[in-house]
Amino acid sequence: MSLNRADIEAIARLARLSLREEEVPALVDGLSRILGLVAQLDAADTRGIEPMAHPLPGLAQRLRADVVTETDQHERYQANAPRVEGGLYLVPKVIE
Amino acid sequence: MMEWETVIGLEIHAQLATKSKIFSGSATAYGAPPNAQANLVDLGYPGVLPVLNREAVRMAVKFGLAIEAEVARRSVFARKNYFYPDLPKGYQISQYELPVVAKGHLDIVLEDGTHKRIGITRAHLEEDAGKSLHEGLPGLTGIDLNRAGTPLLEIVSEPDLRSAKEAVAYMKKVHTLVRYLEICDGNMQEGSFRCDANVSVRRRGAEKFGTRAEIKNLNSFRFVEKAINHEVARQIELLESGGQVVQETRLYDPDRGETRSMRSKEEANDYRYFPDPDLLPLELDEAFIAGVRGELPELPDQKAARFASQYGLSAYDAGVLTASRELGDFYEAVVREVPAEAKLAANWVMGDLAARLNAENLEITGSRLSPIRLAGLLMRLADGTISGKIAKDLFELMWTTGRDADALIGEKGLRQITDTGAIERAIEEVMAKNPGQLADYRAGKDRLLGFFVGQVMKATGGKANPAQLNELLKKKLAG
């Protein structure tokens, strides 16, 4: 599995990473090799095997009762927010 | 226009009426101060783990059973990855390849009265995002994460809908159902029930679907209809002028009555779904599902069919009276009091009562007339104590005073006059006062009968028994 420059740029965009031009070739090579490593799995015969959704076999999701257990602590949670006003977190405008 | 066929699929988001969030113990109540109901799990702090709310699962299963769907014994939560400030974790926990509900259906009634079955591809559990507020903050966006983590059931239809009207009928049907099931409050103003519409057009007879546009976040039935109609017209115009529809997300602007492109991006959405490692597969055993099945109420279609046969109502009336569980309950409470007058009760509930509720913008639960009070009025109407016209006045009186029918009939002297002598006397007086009209009538102007009926009614304060009055009047006028 080999990635090209356009793949790396698309992945960076999705991950909101800004890459410098000179970083791209190393990432093309490095990520391609990681995919190559994982691609060995493709050789395994998985016919008749149910895909796992979790590495812990035989365990299922526990359910909790529908009970409100939390209290309003927004001031504590917002102590490390860069900007807050009237209880709202403020971020740069995101609408076009 | 006729050569184009519209193809619509809806994705309905119903907020589940749990007390706490789907993966945390924060409250879900609407209208709390900003961020008062967002805790560490909702905020995506490092080191926290989601724990699934049993009630949310139960509600999803309830919906699945009600639409005769397959309820998955094993389903899986997945991460849908995208960046937006109102999505603190950078991913939404949803279900992707293995949803909890698949392959159901609902029947809608078309305008001509025929039924159409709409396929429901799937319904899956997911968490809602927070809210972004763009107004009043120059250059900034305010983020309120109270809604983040509220449980949603996303209900995805097959592309079976062929017009905006069908889409609305289907959406209303789902709305009625989730309220019957008490799994969603259905409040569209508060965003508890909203939908995205996938709309495309194709040449009539074509097998392949056209390229679709997705209209986001429609939160009223009226907007759904208007937005789809606008989008269909836009696509047809585009195609007929040699253009092509671009697959994109569009936003409906109710003020301008049009849809416009929402994101000016060429890059396709790439959500990179993968199973959420923080959550184990959801496994449901037969006992759990049987337990939910046991809690299913009588469903809208079942209730409508029962109303039609038990009370002798038309399919249309039965449909109207079962549009909400509360309305059906109200109607049945009336009929319990006046079992012989089921049709009369239906007419009054759908007529005068509905009009009054409508005028005051009230739901049936806000009716100022209780079912027993309304039944009291119907009883007096049915046994001839009051006339139909007086019944309408009495209804208004009861509505404004909050008193019962018999008390008002006695006090205001509304009892119908059935004494032949009294009616005859009134007729004779009217005839004496209107010799000109009498002569004209006798000369062949039959239309004047209405005039005399009106005059005698006026003279008796509207209380003369109409059937008796008619009969006696004709006799007297004939001379």
Coordinates of C-alpha atoms in Angstrom, one line a residue:
Chain A
M1 CA 0.0 0.0 0.0
S2 CA 1.6 3.2 -1.1
L3 CA 0.4 6.7 -0.5
N4 CA 1.2 9.7 -2.6
R5 CA 1.6 13.4 -1.8
A6 CA -2.1 14.1 -2.4
D7 CA -3.1 11.4 0.1
I8 CA -0.9 12.9 2.8
E9 CA -2.3 16.4 2.1
A10 CA -5.9 15.1 2.4
I11 CA -5.1 13.3 5.6
A12 CA -3.5 16.4 7.0
R13 CA -6.4 18.5 6.1
L14 CA -8.9 16.0 7.7
A15 CA -6.7 16.0 10.9
R16 CA -6.4 19.8 10.8
L17 CA -2.6 19.4 10.7
S18 CA -0.5 22.1 8.9
L19 CA 2.5 20.5 7.3
R20 CA 5.6 22.2 6.0
E21 CA 6.5 21.4 2.4
E22 CA 9.7 19.6 3.4
E23 CA 7.8 17.3 5.9
V24 CA 5.7 15.8 3.2
P25 CA 8.1 13.3 1.6
A26 CA 9.1 11.7 4.9
L27 CA 5.4 11.3 5.8
V28 CA 4.6 9.8 2.4
D29 CA 7.3 7.2 3.0
G30 CA 6.7 6.6 6.7
L31 CA 2.9 6.3 6.5
S32 CA 3.2 4.0 3.4
R33 CA 5.5 1.7 5.3
I34 CA 3.1 1.6 8.3
L35 CA 0.3 0.7 6.0
G36 CA 2.5 -1.9 4.4
L37 CA 3.2 -3.5 7.7
V38 CA -0.5 -3.7 8.5
A39 CA -1.3 -4.9 5.0
Q40 CA 0.3 -8.3 6.0
L41 CA -3.1 -8.9 7.7
D42 CA -4.7 -9.0 4.3
A43 CA -3.0 -12.3 3.7
A44 CA -4.8 -14.0 6.5
D45 CA -7.8 -16.1 5.6
T46 CA -10.8 -14.6 7.4
R47 CA -13.5 -16.6 5.7
G48 CA -16.2 -17.6 8.2
I49 CA -14.7 -15.5 11.0
E50 CA -17.0 -12.9 12.6
P51 CA -15.3 -9.5 12.6
M52 CA -14.4 -8.3 16.1
A53 CA -15.5 -4.9 17.2
H54 CA -13.3 -4.9 20.3
P55 CA -10.1 -6.7 21.4
L56 CA -11.9 -8.1 24.5
P57 CA -13.7 -11.2 23.4
G58 CA -16.8 -12.4 25.1
L59 CA -17.5 -9.1 26.8
A60 CA -20.5 -6.9 26.1
Q61 CA -21.3 -3.3 26.9
R62 CA -22.6 -2.6 30.4
L63 CA -25.6 -0.4 30.7
R64 CA -26.2 2.2 33.3
A65 CA -29.4 3.4 34.8
D66 CA -30.9 6.6 33.5
V67 CA -30.1 8.8 36.4
V68 CA -28.8 12.3 36.6
T69 CA -25.6 12.1 38.7
E70 CA -23.8 15.3 37.6
T71 CA -24.2 18.8 38.9
D72 CA -23.4 22.1 37.3
Q73 CA -19.7 22.7 37.5
H74 CA -19.2 24.7 34.3
E75 CA -17.1 27.4 36.1
R76 CA -14.5 24.8 37.1
Y77 CA -14.5 23.2 33.7
Q78 CA -14.1 26.6 32.0
A79 CA -11.2 27.7 34.2
N80 CA -8.8 26.6 31.5
A81 CA -10.8 27.8 28.5
P82 CA -9.1 30.5 26.5
R83 CA -12.2 32.7 26.4
V84 CA -15.6 32.4 28.0
E85 CA -18.6 34.8 28.2
G86 CA -21.9 34.3 29.9
G87 CA -21.2 30.6 30.3
L88 CA -20.4 30.1 26.6
Y89 CA -17.1 29.0 25.3
L90 CA -15.9 31.5 22.7
V91 CA -14.1 30.4 19.6
P92 CA -13.2 32.2 16.3
K93 CA -16.2 32.6 14.1
V94 CA -16.9 29.3 12.3
I95 CA -19.8 30.2 10.1
E96 CA -19.2 31.3 6.5
Chain B
M1 CA -42.5 19.2 -15.2
M2 CA -44.4 15.9 -15.6
E3 CA -41.4 14.1 -17.1
W4 CA -39.4 14.4 -14.0
E5 CA -39.8 12.1 -11.0
T6 CA -38.8 13.3 -7.5
V7 CA -36.9 10.8 -5.2
I8 CA -36.6 11.6 -1.5
G9 CA -35.2 9.9 1.5
L10 CA -35.4 11.4 5.0
E11 CA -33.0 11.1 7.9
I12 CA -35.0 12.0 11.0
H13 CA -33.2 12.8 14.3
A14 CA -35.4 12.2 17.3
Q15 CA -34.0 13.2 20.7
L16 CA -34.7 10.4 23.1
A17 CA -36.6 11.5 26.2
T18 CA -34.1 10.2 28.8
K19 CA -33.4 12.1 31.9
S20 CA -29.6 11.8 31.5
K21 CA -27.3 11.7 28.5
I22 CA -26.5 8.7 26.4
F23 CA -23.0 8.3 27.8
S24 CA -22.9 10.3 31.0
G25 CA -25.0 11.3 34.0
S26 CA -25.5 14.9 32.9
A27 CA -29.1 16.1 32.7
T28 CA -30.7 16.6 29.3
A29 CA -33.4 19.1 30.2
Y30 CA -34.0 21.8 27.7
G31 CA -33.3 25.5 28.5
A32 CA -30.7 25.2 31.2
P33 CA -28.1 28.1 31.4
P34 CA -25.2 27.6 28.9
N35 CA -22.9 24.6 29.7
A36 CA -24.6 23.9 33.1
Q37 CA -25.3 20.4 31.8
A38 CA -22.0 19.5 30.3
N39 CA -19.7 17.4 32.3
L40 CA -16.2 15.9 31.8
V41 CA -17.5 13.1 29.5
D42 CA -19.6 15.4 27.4
L43 CA -16.6 17.8 27.2
G44 CA -14.3 15.1 26.0
Y45 CA -11.7 15.5 28.8
P46 CA -8.9 13.0 28.6
G47 CA -9.2 9.9 30.7
V48 CA -13.0 9.7 30.8
L49 CA -15.1 6.8 29.5
P50 CA -18.6 6.7 28.1
V51 CA -21.1 4.4 29.8
L52 CA -24.2 3.6 27.8
N53 CA -27.7 4.6 29.1
R54 CA -30.0 1.6 29.4
E55 CA -33.1 3.7 28.8
A56 CA -31.8 5.1 25.5
V57 CA -31.2 1.5 24.3
R58 CA -34.7 0.5 25.5
M59 CA -36.3 3.4 23.6
A60 CA -34.4 2.5 20.4
V61 CA -35.6 -1.1 20.7
K62 CA -39.2 0.1 21.3
F63 CA -39.1 2.0 18.1
G64 CA -37.6 -1.0 16.2
L65 CA -40.4 -3.2 17.4
A66 CA -43.1 -0.7 16.6
I67 CA -41.9 -0.5 12.9
E68 CA -41.6 -4.3 12.7
A69 CA -37.9 -4.0 12.2
E70 CA -35.0 -6.4 13.0
V71 CA -33.6 -5.5 16.4
A72 CA -30.0 -6.4 16.4
R73 CA -28.9 -8.8 19.1
R74 CA -25.5 -7.3 18.6
S75 CA -24.7 -3.8 17.5
V76 CA -21.6 -1.7 17.6
F77 CA -20.8 1.9 18.3
A78 CA -18.4 3.7 16.0
R79 CA -16.6 7.0 15.9
K80 CA -17.6 9.5 13.2
N81 CA -14.6 11.8 12.9
Y82 CA -14.9 15.5 12.0
F83 CA -13.9 18.8 13.5
Y84 CA -16.4 21.4 14.6
P85 CA -16.3 23.5 17.8
D86 CA -19.6 22.1 19.1
L87 CA -18.2 18.6 18.9
P88 CA -15.7 18.5 21.8
K89 CA -14.1 15.1 21.2
G90 CA -13.5 15.6 17.5
Y91 CA -15.8 12.7 16.8
Q92 CA -19.4 11.8 17.3
I93 CA -20.2 8.4 18.8
S94 CA -22.7 6.8 16.4
Q95 CA -23.4 3.4 14.9
Y96 CA -22.3 2.6 11.4
E97 CA -22.0 -0.9 10.1
L98 CA -24.1 -2.6 12.8
P99 CA -27.0 -0.4 13.9
V100 CA -29.4 -1.4 16.7
V101 CA -32.5 -1.4 14.4
A102 CA -32.7 -2.3 10.7
K103 CA -35.2 -3.0 8.0
G104 CA -38.5 -1.7 9.3
H105 CA -41.4 0.1 7.6
L106 CA -44.3 2.5 8.2
D107 CA -47.4 3.0 6.1
I108 CA -48.5 6.5 5.2
V109 CA -51.9 7.6 3.7
L110 CA -51.6 9.5 0.5
E111 CA -54.0 12.4 -0.5
D112 CA -56.2 10.1 -2.5
G113 CA -56.7 7.8 0.6
T114 CA -54.5 5.0 -0.6
H115 CA -51.8 3.5 1.6
K116 CA -48.1 3.5 0.8
R117 CA -45.4 1.5 2.6
I118 CA -42.2 3.4 3.3
G119 CA -39.1 1.4 4.0
I120 CA -37.0 2.3 7.0
T121 CA -33.4 1.3 6.2
R122 CA -32.2 1.6 9.8
A123 CA -32.4 3.4 13.1
H124 CA -29.3 3.9 15.1
L125 CA -28.3 5.4 18.4
E126 CA -25.9 8.3 18.5
E127 CA -25.0 11.4 20.6
D128 CA -26.2 14.9 19.7
A129 CA -23.6 17.7 19.2
G130 CA -23.6 21.0 21.1
K131 CA -24.9 24.3 19.8
S132 CA -23.0 27.1 18.1
L133 CA -24.4 30.6 18.6
H134 CA -23.3 33.1 16.0
E135 CA -25.3 36.2 16.9
G136 CA -24.3 39.1 19.1
L137 CA -20.6 38.1 19.2
P138 CA -18.7 40.0 16.5
G139 CA -16.1 37.7 15.0
L140 CA -16.7 35.0 17.5
T141 CA -18.9 31.9 17.9
G142 CA -20.3 31.0 21.3
I143 CA -20.4 27.3 22.2
D144 CA -23.1 25.8 24.5
L145 CA -22.5 22.1 25.1
N146 CA -25.6 21.3 27.1
R147 CA -27.0 19.4 24.1
A148 CA -23.7 17.5 23.5
G149 CA -24.3 13.9 24.4
T150 CA -28.1 14.0 24.3
P151 CA -29.3 10.6 23.0
L152 CA -30.5 10.7 19.4
L153 CA -32.2 8.0 17.4
E154 CA -31.4 8.6 13.7
I155 CA -34.2 7.1 11.6
V156 CA -33.2 6.6 8.0
S157 CA -35.8 6.0 5.3
E158 CA -35.4 4.2 2.0
P159 CA -35.6 6.6 -1.0
D160 CA -39.3 5.6 -1.3
L161 CA -40.8 9.1 -1.1
R162 CA -41.9 10.6 -4.4
S163 CA -43.1 14.1 -3.4
A164 CA -42.7 16.8 -0.7
K165 CA -46.2 15.9 0.4
E166 CA -45.3 12.2 0.9
A167 CA -42.2 13.3 2.8
V168 CA -44.3 15.4 5.1
A169 CA -46.9 12.6 5.6
Y170 CA -44.1 10.2 6.5
M171 CA -42.4 12.6 8.9
K172 CA -45.7 13.2 10.6
K173 CA -46.2 9.5 10.9
V174 CA -42.9 9.0 12.6
H175 CA -43.6 12.0 14.8
T176 CA -46.9 10.5 15.9
L177 CA -45.3 7.2 16.5
V178 CA -42.4 8.4 18.7
R179 CA -44.8 10.4 20.8
Y180 CA -47.1 7.3 21.2
L181 CA -44.1 5.3 22.3
E182 CA -43.1 8.1 24.7
I183 CA -39.5 8.0 23.5
C184 CA -39.4 11.6 22.2
D185 CA -41.3 14.7 23.2
G186 CA -41.5 15.7 19.5
N187 CA -41.0 19.3 20.3
M188 CA -39.8 20.7 16.9
Q189 CA -39.2 24.3 18.1
E190 CA -36.7 23.0 20.6
G191 CA -35.1 20.8 18.1
S192 CA -36.2 17.5 19.7
F193 CA -37.4 16.2 16.3
R194 CA -35.8 17.4 13.1
C195 CA -34.7 16.0 9.7
D196 CA -32.4 16.1 6.8
A197 CA -33.8 15.4 3.4
N198 CA -32.0 13.7 0.5
V199 CA -33.5 15.0 -2.7
S200 CA -32.9 14.1 -6.3
V201 CA -34.8 14.0 -9.6
R202 CA -34.7 11.7 -12.5
R203 CA -36.4 11.4 -15.9
R204 CA -39.6 9.4 -15.5
G205 CA -38.9 5.8 -16.2
A206 CA -35.2 6.1 -15.6
E207 CA -33.8 3.3 -13.4
K208 CA -30.8 5.1 -11.9
F209 CA -31.3 7.8 -9.3
G210 CA -30.2 11.3 -10.1
T211 CA -27.4 13.0 -8.1
R212 CA -28.8 14.0 -4.7
A213 CA -28.5 17.1 -2.6
E214 CA -28.9 16.9 1.2
I215 CA -30.9 19.6 2.9
K216 CA -29.9 19.9 6.5
N217 CA -31.8 20.6 9.7
L218 CA -35.4 21.0 8.8
N219 CA -37.3 21.6 12.0
S220 CA -40.9 22.1 10.9
F221 CA -43.3 20.1 8.6
R222 CA -43.9 23.3 6.6
F223 CA -40.2 23.9 6.0
V224 CA -39.7 20.3 4.9
E225 CA -42.4 20.7 2.2
K226 CA -41.2 24.1 1.1
A227 CA -37.5 23.2 1.1
I228 CA -38.1 20.0 -0.9
N229 CA -40.3 21.8 -3.4
H230 CA -37.8 24.5 -3.9
E231 CA -34.9 22.1 -4.2
V232 CA -36.8 19.9 -6.8
A233 CA -37.5 23.0 -8.9
R234 CA -33.9 24.1 -8.6
Q235 CA -32.6 20.7 -9.8
I236 CA -35.0 20.4 -12.7
E237 CA -34.2 23.9 -13.9
L238 CA -30.5 23.1 -13.6
L239 CA -30.8 19.9 -15.6
E240 CA -33.1 21.3 -18.2
S241 CA -30.6 24.1 -18.9
G242 CA -27.9 21.6 -19.5
G243 CA -26.3 21.8 -16.1
Q244 CA -25.6 19.1 -13.5
V245 CA -26.6 18.6 -9.9
V246 CA -23.6 18.6 -7.5
Q247 CA -23.7 16.2 -4.6
E248 CA -23.6 18.6 -1.7
T249 CA -25.1 19.7 1.6
R250 CA -27.6 22.6 1.4
L251 CA -29.3 24.7 3.9
Y252 CA -32.9 25.9 3.8
D253 CA -33.4 29.6 4.4
P254 CA -37.0 30.0 5.5
D255 CA -36.8 33.8 5.2
R256 CA -35.9 33.6 1.5
G257 CA -37.7 30.4 0.8
E258 CA -34.7 28.8 -0.9
T259 CA -31.9 26.4 -0.3
R260 CA -28.2 27.3 -0.7
S261 CA -25.0 25.5 -0.7
M262 CA -23.7 25.1 2.9
R263 CA -20.1 24.2 2.5
S264 CA -18.0 25.5 -0.4
K265 CA -15.8 22.5 -0.2
E266 CA -14.8 20.2 -3.0
E267 CA -13.4 17.6 -0.7
A268 CA -15.9 14.8 0.0
N269 CA -16.8 14.2 3.6
D270 CA -14.6 11.5 5.0
Y271 CA -15.7 10.6 8.4
R272 CA -13.2 7.7 8.8
Y273 CA -15.6 5.6 10.9
F274 CA -14.1 2.9 13.1
P275 CA -15.5 1.0 16.1
D276 CA -15.2 3.0 19.2
P277 CA -12.6 1.3 21.4
D278 CA -14.2 2.9 24.5
L279 CA -17.4 0.9 24.1
L280 CA -17.9 -2.8 23.9
P281 CA -20.5 -4.2 21.5
L282 CA -24.1 -3.8 22.6
E283 CA -25.6 -7.2 23.1
L284 CA -29.3 -7.6 23.8
D285 CA -30.8 -10.8 25.0
E286 CA -34.3 -12.1 24.3
A287 CA -35.5 -11.3 27.8
F288 CA -34.6 -7.6 27.3
I289 CA -36.4 -7.4 24.0
A290 CA -39.4 -9.3 25.2
G291 CA -39.6 -6.9 28.2
V292 CA -39.7 -3.9 25.8
R293 CA -42.2 -5.7 23.6
G294 CA -44.4 -6.0 26.7
E295 CA -44.4 -2.3 27.2
L296 CA -45.5 -1.4 23.7
P297 CA -48.7 0.7 23.8
E298 CA -51.5 0.4 21.3
L299 CA -49.9 1.8 18.1
P300 CA -51.5 4.6 16.0
D301 CA -52.5 2.3 13.2
Q302 CA -54.0 -0.2 15.6
K303 CA -55.8 2.4 17.4
A304 CA -57.2 4.0 14.2
A305 CA -58.4 0.6 13.0
R306 CA -60.1 -0.1 16.4
F307 CA -61.7 3.3 16.4
A308 CA -63.2 2.7 13.0
S309 CA -64.7 -0.6 13.8
Q310 CA -65.6 0.0 17.5
Y311 CA -67.1 3.4 17.0
G312 CA -68.3 3.2 13.4
L313 CA -66.0 6.0 12.3
S314 CA -64.7 6.6 8.8
A315 CA -61.0 5.9 8.2
Y316 CA -60.4 9.6 7.9
D317 CA -62.1 10.4 11.2
A318 CA -60.3 7.5 13.0
G319 CA -57.0 8.8 11.6
V320 CA -57.6 12.3 12.9
L321 CA -58.7 11.2 16.3
T322 CA -55.7 9.0 16.8
A323 CA -53.1 11.6 15.6
S324 CA -51.9 11.8 19.1
R325 CA -52.4 9.4 22.0
E326 CA -53.8 12.2 24.1
L327 CA -56.5 13.1 21.5
G328 CA -57.5 9.5 21.3
D329 CA -57.7 9.2 25.1
F330 CA -59.8 12.4 25.2
Y331 CA -62.2 11.1 22.6
E332 CA -62.6 7.7 24.3
A333 CA -63.2 9.4 27.7
V334 CA -66.1 11.3 26.0
V335 CA -67.5 8.2 24.4
R336 CA -67.4 6.3 27.7
E337 CA -69.9 8.8 29.0
V338 CA -72.1 8.8 25.9
P339 CA -71.6 5.4 24.3
A340 CA -74.5 5.7 21.9
E341 CA -73.2 9.0 20.5
A342 CA -69.7 8.0 19.2
K343 CA -70.2 9.7 15.9
L344 CA -71.6 12.8 17.4
A345 CA -68.7 12.9 19.9
A346 CA -66.2 12.5 17.0
N347 CA -67.8 15.5 15.1
W348 CA -67.6 17.7 18.2
V349 CA -64.1 16.7 19.1
M350 CA -62.9 17.3 15.5
G351 CA -65.1 20.3 15.0
D352 CA -66.0 22.8 17.6
L353 CA -63.4 21.6 20.2
A354 CA -60.6 21.4 17.6
A355 CA -61.4 24.8 16.3
R356 CA -61.4 26.3 19.8
L357 CA -58.1 24.7 20.7
N358 CA -56.7 25.8 17.4
A359 CA -57.8 29.4 17.9
E360 CA -56.2 29.5 21.3
N361 CA -53.1 27.5 20.2
L362 CA -53.8 24.8 22.7
E363 CA -53.1 21.1 22.7
I364 CA -55.9 18.7 23.6
T365 CA -54.4 18.4 27.1
G366 CA -55.0 22.1 27.5
S367 CA -58.7 21.9 26.8
R368 CA -60.8 24.0 29.1
L369 CA -63.6 21.5 28.6
S370 CA -63.0 18.1 30.2
P371 CA -64.2 15.0 28.4
I372 CA -66.9 14.6 31.0
R373 CA -68.2 18.2 30.5
L374 CA -68.2 17.8 26.8
A375 CA -70.1 14.5 27.2
G376 CA -72.6 16.4 29.4
L377 CA -73.3 18.7 26.6
L378 CA -73.6 15.9 24.0
M379 CA -76.1 14.1 26.3
R380 CA -78.4 17.1 26.3
L381 CA -78.0 17.5 22.6
A382 CA -78.8 13.9 22.0
D383 CA -81.8 13.7 24.2
G384 CA -83.3 16.8 22.7
T385 CA -83.0 19.1 25.7
I386 CA -81.1 21.6 23.6
S387 CA -81.0 22.3 19.9
G388 CA -77.9 22.0 17.7
K389 CA -77.6 25.8 17.5
I390 CA -78.0 26.3 21.2
A391 CA -75.4 23.5 21.7
K392 CA -72.8 25.7 20.0
D393 CA -73.6 28.7 22.2
L394 CA -73.6 26.4 25.2
F395 CA -70.2 25.1 24.2
E396 CA -68.8 28.6 24.2
L397 CA -70.4 29.4 27.5
M398 CA -69.0 26.3 29.1
W399 CA -65.6 27.0 27.7
T400 CA -65.5 30.5 29.1
T401 CA -67.2 29.9 32.4
G402 CA -65.8 26.4 33.1
R403 CA -69.2 25.3 34.3
D404 CA -71.2 22.2 33.4
A405 CA -73.9 21.9 30.8
D406 CA -76.9 21.2 33.0
A407 CA -76.2 24.1 35.4
L408 CA -75.9 26.5 32.5
I409 CA -79.0 25.1 30.7
G410 CA -81.1 25.6 33.8
E411 CA -79.7 29.0 34.7
K412 CA -79.7 30.6 31.2
G413 CA -83.0 28.9 30.2
L414 CA -81.5 27.2 27.2
R415 CA -83.9 24.3 27.2
Q416 CA -85.4 23.6 23.8
I417 CA -89.0 24.5 23.3
T418 CA -90.9 21.4 22.3
D419 CA -94.3 22.5 23.5
T420 CA -96.4 22.6 20.3
G421 CA -98.7 25.3 21.6
A422 CA -95.8 27.6 22.5
I423 CA -94.2 27.2 19.1
E424 CA -97.5 27.7 17.4
R425 CA -98.1 30.9 19.3
A426 CA -94.7 32.2 18.3
I427 CA -95.5 31.3 14.6
E428 CA -98.8 33.1 14.7
E429 CA -97.2 36.3 16.1
V430 CA -94.5 36.3 13.4
M431 CA -97.2 35.8 10.7
A432 CA -99.2 38.7 12.1
K433 CA -96.2 41.0 12.1
N434 CA -95.2 40.1 8.5
P435 CA -98.4 40.2 6.4
G436 CA -96.4 41.2 3.3
Q437 CA -94.1 38.3 3.4
L438 CA -96.9 36.0 4.2
A439 CA -98.8 37.0 1.2
D440 CA -95.8 36.6 -1.0
Y441 CA -95.1 33.1 0.4
R442 CA -98.7 32.1 -0.3
A443 CA -98.4 33.5 -3.8
G444 CA -95.6 31.0 -4.4
K445 CA -92.3 32.5 -3.1
D446 CA -91.2 29.3 -1.3
R447 CA -87.9 30.8 -0.5
L448 CA -89.5 32.9 2.2
L449 CA -89.8 29.8 4.4
G450 CA -86.2 30.4 5.6
F451 CA -87.2 34.0 6.5
F452 CA -90.1 32.7 8.7
V453 CA -87.9 30.0 10.3
G454 CA -85.4 32.7 11.2
Q455 CA -88.0 35.0 12.6
V456 CA -89.6 32.4 14.8
M457 CA -86.2 31.2 16.0
K458 CA -85.4 34.8 16.9
A459 CA -88.7 35.2 18.7
T460 CA -88.0 32.0 20.8
G461 CA -84.4 32.9 21.5
G462 CA -83.2 30.1 19.2
K463 CA -84.8 27.5 21.5
A464 CA -87.6 26.2 19.3
N465 CA -87.1 22.6 18.3
P466 CA -86.0 22.9 14.7
A467 CA -87.8 19.8 13.4
Q468 CA -91.1 20.7 15.1
L469 CA -90.8 24.3 14.1
N470 CA -90.3 23.4 10.4
E471 CA -93.3 21.1 10.4
L472 CA -95.6 23.4 12.3
L473 CA -94.5 26.4 10.3
K474 CA -95.2 24.8 6.9
K475 CA -98.6 23.8 8.1
K476 CA -99.5 27.3 9.4
L477 CA -98.1 29.1 6.4
A478 CA -100.1 27.0 4.0
G479 CA -103.1 28.4 5.8

